PDB file of C-alpha atoms and ligand atoms in Angstrom:
ATOM      1  CA  MET Y1414     -46.939   5.230   9.250  1.00 53.00           C
ATOM      2  CA  ARG Y1415     -50.536   4.248   9.529  1.00 56.00           C
ATOM      3  CA  HIS Y1416     -52.227   3.056   6.360  1.00 57.00           C
ATOM      4  CA  ARG Y1417     -55.746   4.152   5.879  1.00 58.00           C
ATOM      5  CA  ARG Y1418     -57.871   1.606   4.004  1.00 59.00           C
ATOM      6  CA  ARG Y1419     -59.029   2.917   0.689  1.00 63.00           C
ATOM      7  CA  LYS Y1420     -62.794   3.402   0.613  1.00 70.00           C
ATOM      8  CA  ARG Y1421     -64.323   0.672  -1.535  1.00 79.00           C
ATOM      9  CA  ARG Y1422     -66.091   1.833  -4.654  1.00 89.00           C
ATOM     10  CA  SER Y1423     -68.740   0.121  -6.682  1.00 96.00           C
ATOM     11  CA  ILE Y1424     -67.658  -1.768  -9.795  1.00 97.00           C
ATOM     12  CA  ILE Y1425     -69.766  -1.490 -12.906  1.00 98.00           C
ATOM     13  CA  LEU Y1426     -69.549  -4.026 -15.704  1.00 98.00           C
ATOM     14  CA  ILE Y1427     -70.326  -2.799 -19.188  1.00 98.00           C
ATOM     15  CA  GLY Y1428     -70.055  -4.535 -22.545  1.00 98.00           C
ATOM     16  CA  PHE Y1429     -72.008  -5.895 -25.457  1.00 98.00           C
ATOM     17  CA  MET Y1430     -74.808  -8.454 -25.084  1.00 97.00           C
ATOM     18  CA  GLY Y1431     -73.216 -11.819 -24.386  1.00 96.00           C
ATOM     19  CA  SER Y1432     -69.959 -10.345 -23.064  1.00 97.00           C
ATOM     20  CA  GLY Y1433     -70.408 -12.139 -19.737  1.00 96.00           C
ATOM     21  CA  LYS Y1434     -71.457  -9.209 -17.522  1.00 97.00           C
ATOM     22  CA  THR Y1435     -73.989 -11.210 -15.527  1.00 95.00           C
ATOM     23  CA  THR Y1436     -71.749 -14.258 -14.998  1.00 95.00           C
ATOM     24  CA  ILE Y1437     -68.694 -12.175 -14.140  1.00 98.00           C
ATOM     25  CA  GLY Y1438     -70.793  -9.923 -11.905  1.00 98.00           C
ATOM     26  CA  LEU Y1439     -71.955 -12.871  -9.809  1.00 97.00           C
ATOM     27  CA  ARG Y1440     -68.484 -14.363  -9.499  1.00 97.00           C
ATOM     28  CA  LEU Y1441     -66.932 -11.012  -8.685  1.00 97.00           C
ATOM     29  CA  SER Y1442     -69.489 -10.479  -5.977  1.00 97.00           C
ATOM     30  CA  TYR Y1443     -68.397 -13.753  -4.303  1.00 97.00           C
ATOM     31  CA  ARG Y1444     -64.755 -12.955  -4.684  1.00 96.00           C
ATOM     32  CA  LEU Y1445     -64.948  -9.382  -3.345  1.00 95.00           C
ATOM     33  CA  ARG Y1446     -67.810 -10.028  -0.926  1.00 95.00           C
ATOM     34  CA  LEU Y1447     -69.940  -7.255  -2.333  1.00 96.00           C
ATOM     35  CA  GLY Y1448     -73.608  -7.365  -3.256  1.00 97.00           C
ATOM     36  CA  VAL Y1449     -74.538  -7.625  -6.918  1.00 97.00           C
ATOM     37  CA  GLU Y1450     -77.281  -6.005  -8.997  1.00 97.00           C
ATOM     38  CA  ASP Y1451     -78.209  -6.130 -12.641  1.00 97.00           C
ATOM     39  CA  THR Y1452     -80.100  -3.217 -14.188  1.00 97.00           C
ATOM     40  CA  ASP Y1453     -81.985  -5.423 -16.675  1.00 97.00           C
ATOM     41  CA  LYS Y1454     -83.243  -7.625 -13.845  1.00 97.00           C
ATOM     42  CA  LEU Y1455     -84.207  -4.632 -11.694  1.00 98.00           C
ATOM     43  CA  ILE Y1456     -86.185  -3.138 -14.579  1.00 98.00           C
ATOM     44  CA  GLU Y1457     -87.916  -6.465 -15.263  1.00 98.00           C
ATOM     45  CA  GLN Y1458     -88.843  -6.830 -11.594  1.00 98.00           C
ATOM     46  CA  ARG Y1459     -90.232  -3.327 -11.347  1.00 97.00           C
ATOM     47  CA  GLU Y1460     -92.166  -3.588 -14.558  1.00 97.00           C
ATOM     48  CA  GLY Y1461     -93.352  -7.116 -13.830  1.00 98.00           C
ATOM     49  CA  ARG Y1462     -92.552  -8.170 -17.415  1.00 97.00           C
ATOM     50  CA  SER Y1463     -89.594  -9.199 -19.521  1.00 97.00           C
ATOM     51  CA  ILE Y1464     -87.326  -6.886 -21.517  1.00 97.00           C
ATOM     52  CA  SER Y1465     -88.770  -8.383 -24.725  1.00 95.00           C
ATOM     53  CA  ASP Y1466     -92.289  -7.501 -23.561  1.00 97.00           C
ATOM     54  CA  ILE Y1467     -91.241  -3.985 -22.649  1.00 97.00           C
ATOM     55  CA  PHE Y1468     -89.639  -3.449 -26.076  1.00 97.00           C
ATOM     56  CA  ALA Y1469     -92.647  -4.948 -27.871  1.00 96.00           C
ATOM     57  CA  THR Y1470     -95.343  -3.011 -26.037  1.00 97.00           C
ATOM     58  CA  GLU Y1471     -93.657   0.252 -25.045  1.00 97.00           C
ATOM     59  CA  GLY Y1472     -90.761   0.535 -27.480  1.00 97.00           C
ATOM     60  CA  GLU Y1473     -87.034   0.967 -26.944  1.00 96.00           C
ATOM     61  CA  GLU Y1474     -87.194   4.613 -25.871  1.00 97.00           C
ATOM     62  CA  TYR Y1475     -89.362   3.745 -22.873  1.00 98.00           C
ATOM     63  CA  PHE Y1476     -86.802   1.115 -21.809  1.00 98.00           C
ATOM     64  CA  ARG Y1477     -83.936   3.620 -22.232  1.00 98.00           C
ATOM     65  CA  ARG Y1478     -85.734   6.111 -20.000  1.00 98.00           C
ATOM     66  CA  ALA Y1479     -86.218   3.402 -17.373  1.00 98.00           C
ATOM     67  CA  GLU Y1480     -82.473   2.639 -17.511  1.00 98.00           C
ATOM     68  CA  THR Y1481     -81.501   6.279 -16.980  1.00 98.00           C
ATOM     69  CA  SER Y1482     -83.898   6.801 -14.090  1.00 97.00           C
ATOM     70  CA  LEU Y1483     -82.655   3.610 -12.416  1.00 97.00           C
ATOM     71  CA  LEU Y1484     -79.037   4.788 -12.761  1.00 98.00           C
ATOM     72  CA  LYS Y1485     -79.971   8.114 -11.175  1.00 97.00           C
ATOM     73  CA  GLU Y1486     -81.419   6.241  -8.249  1.00 96.00           C
ATOM     74  CA  LEU Y1487     -78.391   3.964  -7.938  1.00 96.00           C
ATOM     75  CA  SER Y1488     -76.038   6.949  -8.064  1.00 95.00           C
ATOM     76  CA  ARG Y1489     -77.604   8.198  -4.824  1.00 94.00           C
ATOM     77  CA  ASN Y1490     -76.848   4.932  -3.026  1.00 88.00           C
ATOM     78  CA  SER Y1491     -73.577   4.984  -1.109  1.00 85.00           C
ATOM     79  CA  VAL Y1492     -73.225   1.241  -0.430  1.00 93.00           C
ATOM     80  CA  PRO Y1493     -70.564  -0.226  -2.762  1.00 95.00           C
ATOM     81  CA  LEU Y1494     -71.744  -3.038  -5.003  1.00 96.00           C
ATOM     82  CA  ILE Y1495     -71.107  -4.866  -8.261  1.00 98.00           C
ATOM     83  CA  LEU Y1496     -73.459  -3.628 -10.956  1.00 98.00           C
ATOM     84  CA  SER Y1497     -73.928  -5.099 -14.389  1.00 98.00           C
ATOM     85  CA  VAL Y1498     -75.832  -3.000 -16.900  1.00 98.00           C
ATOM     86  CA  GLY Y1499     -77.489  -3.673 -20.245  1.00 98.00           C
ATOM     87  CA  GLY Y1500     -75.355  -3.608 -23.379  1.00 98.00           C
ATOM     88  CA  GLY Y1501     -76.932  -0.359 -24.562  1.00 98.00           C
ATOM     89  CA  THR Y1502     -76.704   1.548 -21.283  1.00 98.00           C
ATOM     90  CA  PRO Y1503     -73.412   3.384 -21.999  1.00 98.00           C
ATOM     91  CA  LEU Y1504     -74.745   4.809 -25.275  1.00 98.00           C
ATOM     92  CA  ARG Y1505     -76.294   7.864 -23.652  1.00 98.00           C
ATOM     93  CA  LYS Y1506     -73.737  10.406 -22.479  1.00 98.00           C
ATOM     94  CA  GLU Y1507     -75.856  11.082 -19.432  1.00 98.00           C
ATOM     95  CA  ASN Y1508     -75.664   7.400 -18.522  1.00 98.00           C
ATOM     96  CA  ARG Y1509     -71.894   7.324 -18.973  1.00 98.00           C
ATOM     97  CA  GLU Y1510     -71.589  10.166 -16.509  1.00 98.00           C
ATOM     98  CA  LEU Y1511     -73.881   8.418 -14.049  1.00 98.00           C
ATOM     99  CA  LEU Y1512     -71.911   5.169 -14.373  1.00 98.00           C
ATOM    100  CA  LYS Y1513     -68.642   6.971 -13.611  1.00 97.00           C
ATOM    101  CA  LYS Y1514     -70.276   8.602 -10.626  1.00 95.00           C
ATOM    102  CA  ILE Y1515     -71.458   5.244  -9.298  1.00 96.00           C
ATOM    103  CA  GLY Y1516     -68.037   3.575  -9.443  1.00 96.00           C
ATOM    104  CA  THR Y1517     -65.183   2.161 -11.473  1.00 96.00           C
ATOM    105  CA  VAL Y1518     -66.369   1.129 -14.908  1.00 97.00           C
ATOM    106  CA  VAL Y1519     -64.967  -2.109 -16.347  1.00 98.00           C
ATOM    107  CA  TYR Y1520     -65.502  -2.834 -20.035  1.00 98.00           C
ATOM    108  CA  LEU Y1521     -65.677  -6.535 -20.879  1.00 98.00           C
ATOM    109  CA  ARG Y1522     -64.696  -6.469 -24.544  1.00 98.00           C
ATOM    110  CA  VAL Y1523     -65.633  -9.328 -26.884  1.00 98.00           C
ATOM    111  CA  THR Y1524     -65.471  -9.948 -30.617  1.00 98.00           C
ATOM    112  CA  SER Y1525     -68.590 -10.229 -32.757  1.00 97.00           C
ATOM    113  CA  ARG Y1526     -67.756 -13.886 -33.504  1.00 97.00           C
ATOM    114  CA  THR Y1527     -67.831 -14.768 -29.800  1.00 97.00           C
ATOM    115  CA  VAL Y1528     -71.079 -12.902 -29.265  1.00 97.00           C
ATOM    116  CA  TYR Y1529     -72.602 -14.715 -32.214  1.00 97.00           C
ATOM    117  CA  GLU Y1530     -71.487 -18.129 -30.969  1.00 96.00           C
ATOM    118  CA  ARG Y1531     -72.840 -17.431 -27.490  1.00 94.00           C
ATOM    119  CA  LEU Y1532     -76.139 -15.903 -28.516  1.00 95.00           C
ATOM    120  CA  LYS Y1533     -77.249 -17.736 -31.640  1.00 92.00           C
ATOM    121  CA  GLY Y1534     -80.723 -19.037 -31.017  1.00 90.00           C
ATOM    122  CA  ASP Y1535     -81.283 -16.612 -28.111  1.00 92.00           C
ATOM    123  CA  THR Y1536     -84.764 -15.083 -28.147  1.00 92.00           C
ATOM    124  CA  THR Y1537     -84.459 -12.759 -25.166  1.00 94.00           C
ATOM    125  CA  ARG Y1538     -82.543  -9.933 -26.919  1.00 95.00           C
ATOM    126  CA  PRO Y1539     -85.034  -7.949 -29.000  1.00 94.00           C
ATOM    127  CA  LEU Y1540     -82.271  -6.052 -30.819  1.00 95.00           C
ATOM    128  CA  LEU Y1541     -80.781  -9.264 -32.239  1.00 95.00           C
ATOM    129  CA  GLN Y1542     -83.925 -10.852 -33.627  1.00 94.00           C
ATOM    130  CA  GLY Y1543     -83.987 -10.935 -37.419  1.00 91.00           C
ATOM    131  CA  ASP Y1544     -82.627 -12.747 -40.441  1.00 92.00           C
ATOM    132  CA  ASP Y1545     -78.965 -11.952 -40.103  1.00 95.00           C
ATOM    133  CA  PRO Y1546     -77.983 -11.680 -36.444  1.00 95.00           C
ATOM    134  CA  TYR Y1547     -74.243 -11.864 -37.190  1.00 96.00           C
ATOM    135  CA  SER Y1548     -74.291  -8.721 -39.356  1.00 96.00           C
ATOM    136  CA  ARG Y1549     -76.469  -7.011 -36.801  1.00 96.00           C
ATOM    137  CA  ILE Y1550     -74.003  -7.853 -34.028  1.00 97.00           C
ATOM    138  CA  ARG Y1551     -71.069  -6.509 -36.068  1.00 98.00           C
ATOM    139  CA  GLU Y1552     -72.913  -3.341 -36.950  1.00 97.00           C
ATOM    140  CA  LEU Y1553     -74.047  -2.646 -33.377  1.00 97.00           C
ATOM    141  CA  LEU Y1554     -70.688  -3.539 -31.863  1.00 97.00           C
ATOM    142  CA  ASP Y1555     -68.845  -1.188 -34.246  1.00 97.00           C
ATOM    143  CA  SER Y1556     -71.218   1.654 -33.584  1.00 98.00           C
ATOM    144  CA  ARG Y1557     -70.958   1.222 -29.814  1.00 98.00           C
ATOM    145  CA  GLU Y1558     -67.232   0.771 -29.316  1.00 98.00           C
ATOM    146  CA  GLU Y1559     -66.534   4.484 -28.910  1.00 98.00           C
ATOM    147  CA  ALA Y1560     -69.152   4.874 -26.177  1.00 98.00           C
ATOM    148  CA  TYR Y1561     -67.866   1.808 -24.320  1.00 98.00           C
ATOM    149  CA  LEU Y1562     -64.307   3.145 -24.434  1.00 98.00           C
ATOM    150  CA  ASP Y1563     -65.443   6.557 -23.262  1.00 98.00           C
ATOM    151  CA  ALA Y1564     -67.201   5.058 -20.246  1.00 98.00           C
ATOM    152  CA  ALA Y1565     -64.466   2.575 -19.310  1.00 97.00           C
ATOM    153  CA  GLY Y1566     -61.832   2.988 -16.630  1.00 96.00           C
ATOM    154  CA  ILE Y1567     -60.567  -0.556 -17.138  1.00 96.00           C
ATOM    155  CA  ILE Y1568     -60.743  -2.570 -20.377  1.00 97.00           C
ATOM    156  CA  ILE Y1569     -60.485  -6.351 -20.402  1.00 97.00           C
ATOM    157  CA  ASP Y1570     -60.237  -8.321 -23.654  1.00 97.00           C
ATOM    158  CA  THR Y1571     -62.158 -11.388 -22.615  1.00 97.00           C
ATOM    159  CA  ASP Y1572     -62.033 -13.568 -25.736  1.00 96.00           C
ATOM    160  CA  GLY Y1573     -60.464 -16.928 -24.935  1.00 94.00           C
ATOM    161  CA  LEU Y1574     -60.304 -16.232 -21.185  1.00 96.00           C
ATOM    162  CA  GLU Y1575     -61.907 -18.388 -18.508  1.00 96.00           C
ATOM    163  CA  PRO Y1576     -64.193 -16.479 -16.131  1.00 96.00           C
ATOM    164  CA  GLU Y1577     -61.624 -16.800 -13.323  1.00 96.00           C
ATOM    165  CA  GLU Y1578     -58.971 -15.204 -15.545  1.00 97.00           C
ATOM    166  CA  VAL Y1579     -61.315 -12.330 -16.282  1.00 98.00           C
ATOM    167  CA  LEU Y1580     -61.783 -11.881 -12.527  1.00 97.00           C
ATOM    168  CA  ASP Y1581     -58.014 -11.899 -11.954  1.00 97.00           C
ATOM    169  CA  ARG Y1582     -57.573  -9.183 -14.544  1.00 97.00           C
ATOM    170  CA  ILE Y1583     -60.323  -7.062 -13.063  1.00 97.00           C
ATOM    171  CA  VAL Y1584     -58.863  -7.360  -9.577  1.00 95.00           C
ATOM    172  CA  SER Y1585     -55.351  -6.477 -10.720  1.00 94.00           C
ATOM    173  CA  GLY Y1586     -56.723  -3.630 -12.862  1.00 94.00           C
ATOM    174  CA  LEU Y1587     -58.439  -2.230  -9.775  1.00 93.00           C
ATOM    175  CA  LYS Y1588     -55.207  -2.435  -7.748  1.00 89.00           C
ATOM    176  CA  ASP Y1589     -53.212  -0.650 -10.445  1.00 83.00           C
ATOM    177  CA  ARG Y1590     -55.600   2.228 -10.621  1.00 76.00           C
ATOM    178  CA  LYS Y1591     -54.245   5.287  -8.882  1.00 57.00           C
ATOM    179  CA  TYR Y1592     -57.451   7.244  -9.204  1.00 50.00           C
ATOM    180  CA  PRO Y1593     -61.110   6.216  -9.259  1.00 54.00           C
TER     181      PRO Y1593
HETATM  182  C1  S3P T1864     -79.496  -4.386 -24.825  1.00 58.45           C
HETATM  183  C2  S3P T1864     -78.904  -5.343 -24.033  1.00 58.45           C
HETATM  184  C3  S3P T1864     -79.659  -6.193 -23.114  1.00 58.45           C
HETATM  185  C4  S3P T1864     -80.935  -5.468 -22.670  1.00 58.45           C
HETATM  186  C5  S3P T1864     -81.728  -5.034 -23.862  1.00 58.45           C
HETATM  187  C6  S3P T1864     -80.954  -4.070 -24.757  1.00 58.45           C
HETATM  188  C7  S3P T1864     -78.648  -3.606 -25.763  1.00 58.45           C
HETATM  189  O1  S3P T1864     -78.868  -6.506 -21.969  1.00 58.45           O
HETATM  190  O2  S3P T1864     -80.623  -4.368 -21.856  1.00 58.45           O
HETATM  191  O3  S3P T1864     -82.095  -6.174 -24.582  1.00 58.45           O
HETATM  192  O4  S3P T1864     -79.082  -2.549 -26.254  1.00 58.45           O
HETATM  193  O5  S3P T1864     -77.493  -4.032 -25.997  1.00 58.45           O
HETATM  194  P1  S3P T1864     -77.623  -7.544 -21.979  1.00 58.45           P
HETATM  195  O6  S3P T1864     -76.420  -6.783 -22.463  1.00 58.45           O
HETATM  196  O7  S3P T1864     -77.488  -7.928 -20.557  1.00 58.45           O
HETATM  197  O8  S3P T1864     -77.982  -8.657 -22.877  1.00 58.45           O
END
């Protein structure tokens, strides 16, 4: 019997700030020989300014609209790729549907402690600036978990894993999936 090769689908990485989406996205792109894009970087390039500037001058809602319109555009592209998206992207139902349309959604789950350790001192995440970033991380992470789970086709608990182990789990998760 002849085996037809399964059509390759895009892989989308979702997860909280500091969950490793960008790093894993780059490594996965080498491993699977697929191109890689990052919605935050695409928005920054198009706007010609940083995410912090966009939040400060236009407000969060403007940024959220830019995310949704970028996803709409990407959902019309048929070339498979690895896509990492901002931590808040899956919060809108419309975005979750777009993500599922684009490809297989992989949730890189992390604990608030890990996020805090990785991001303390970071000034590029407007939502985490303030007096008590740890509480803010916990609060945001709790309120987002449901949306992440709703979007995800594959969930990887990444705490304590090396990047290569995360990749192995993604690749075997993709093989085990019987449906997109
Ligand atoms: C955000 C996450 C950021 C960026 C923006 C808002 C969020 O992306 O999109 O600062 O709401 O969680 P990363 O998850 O890549 O840090």
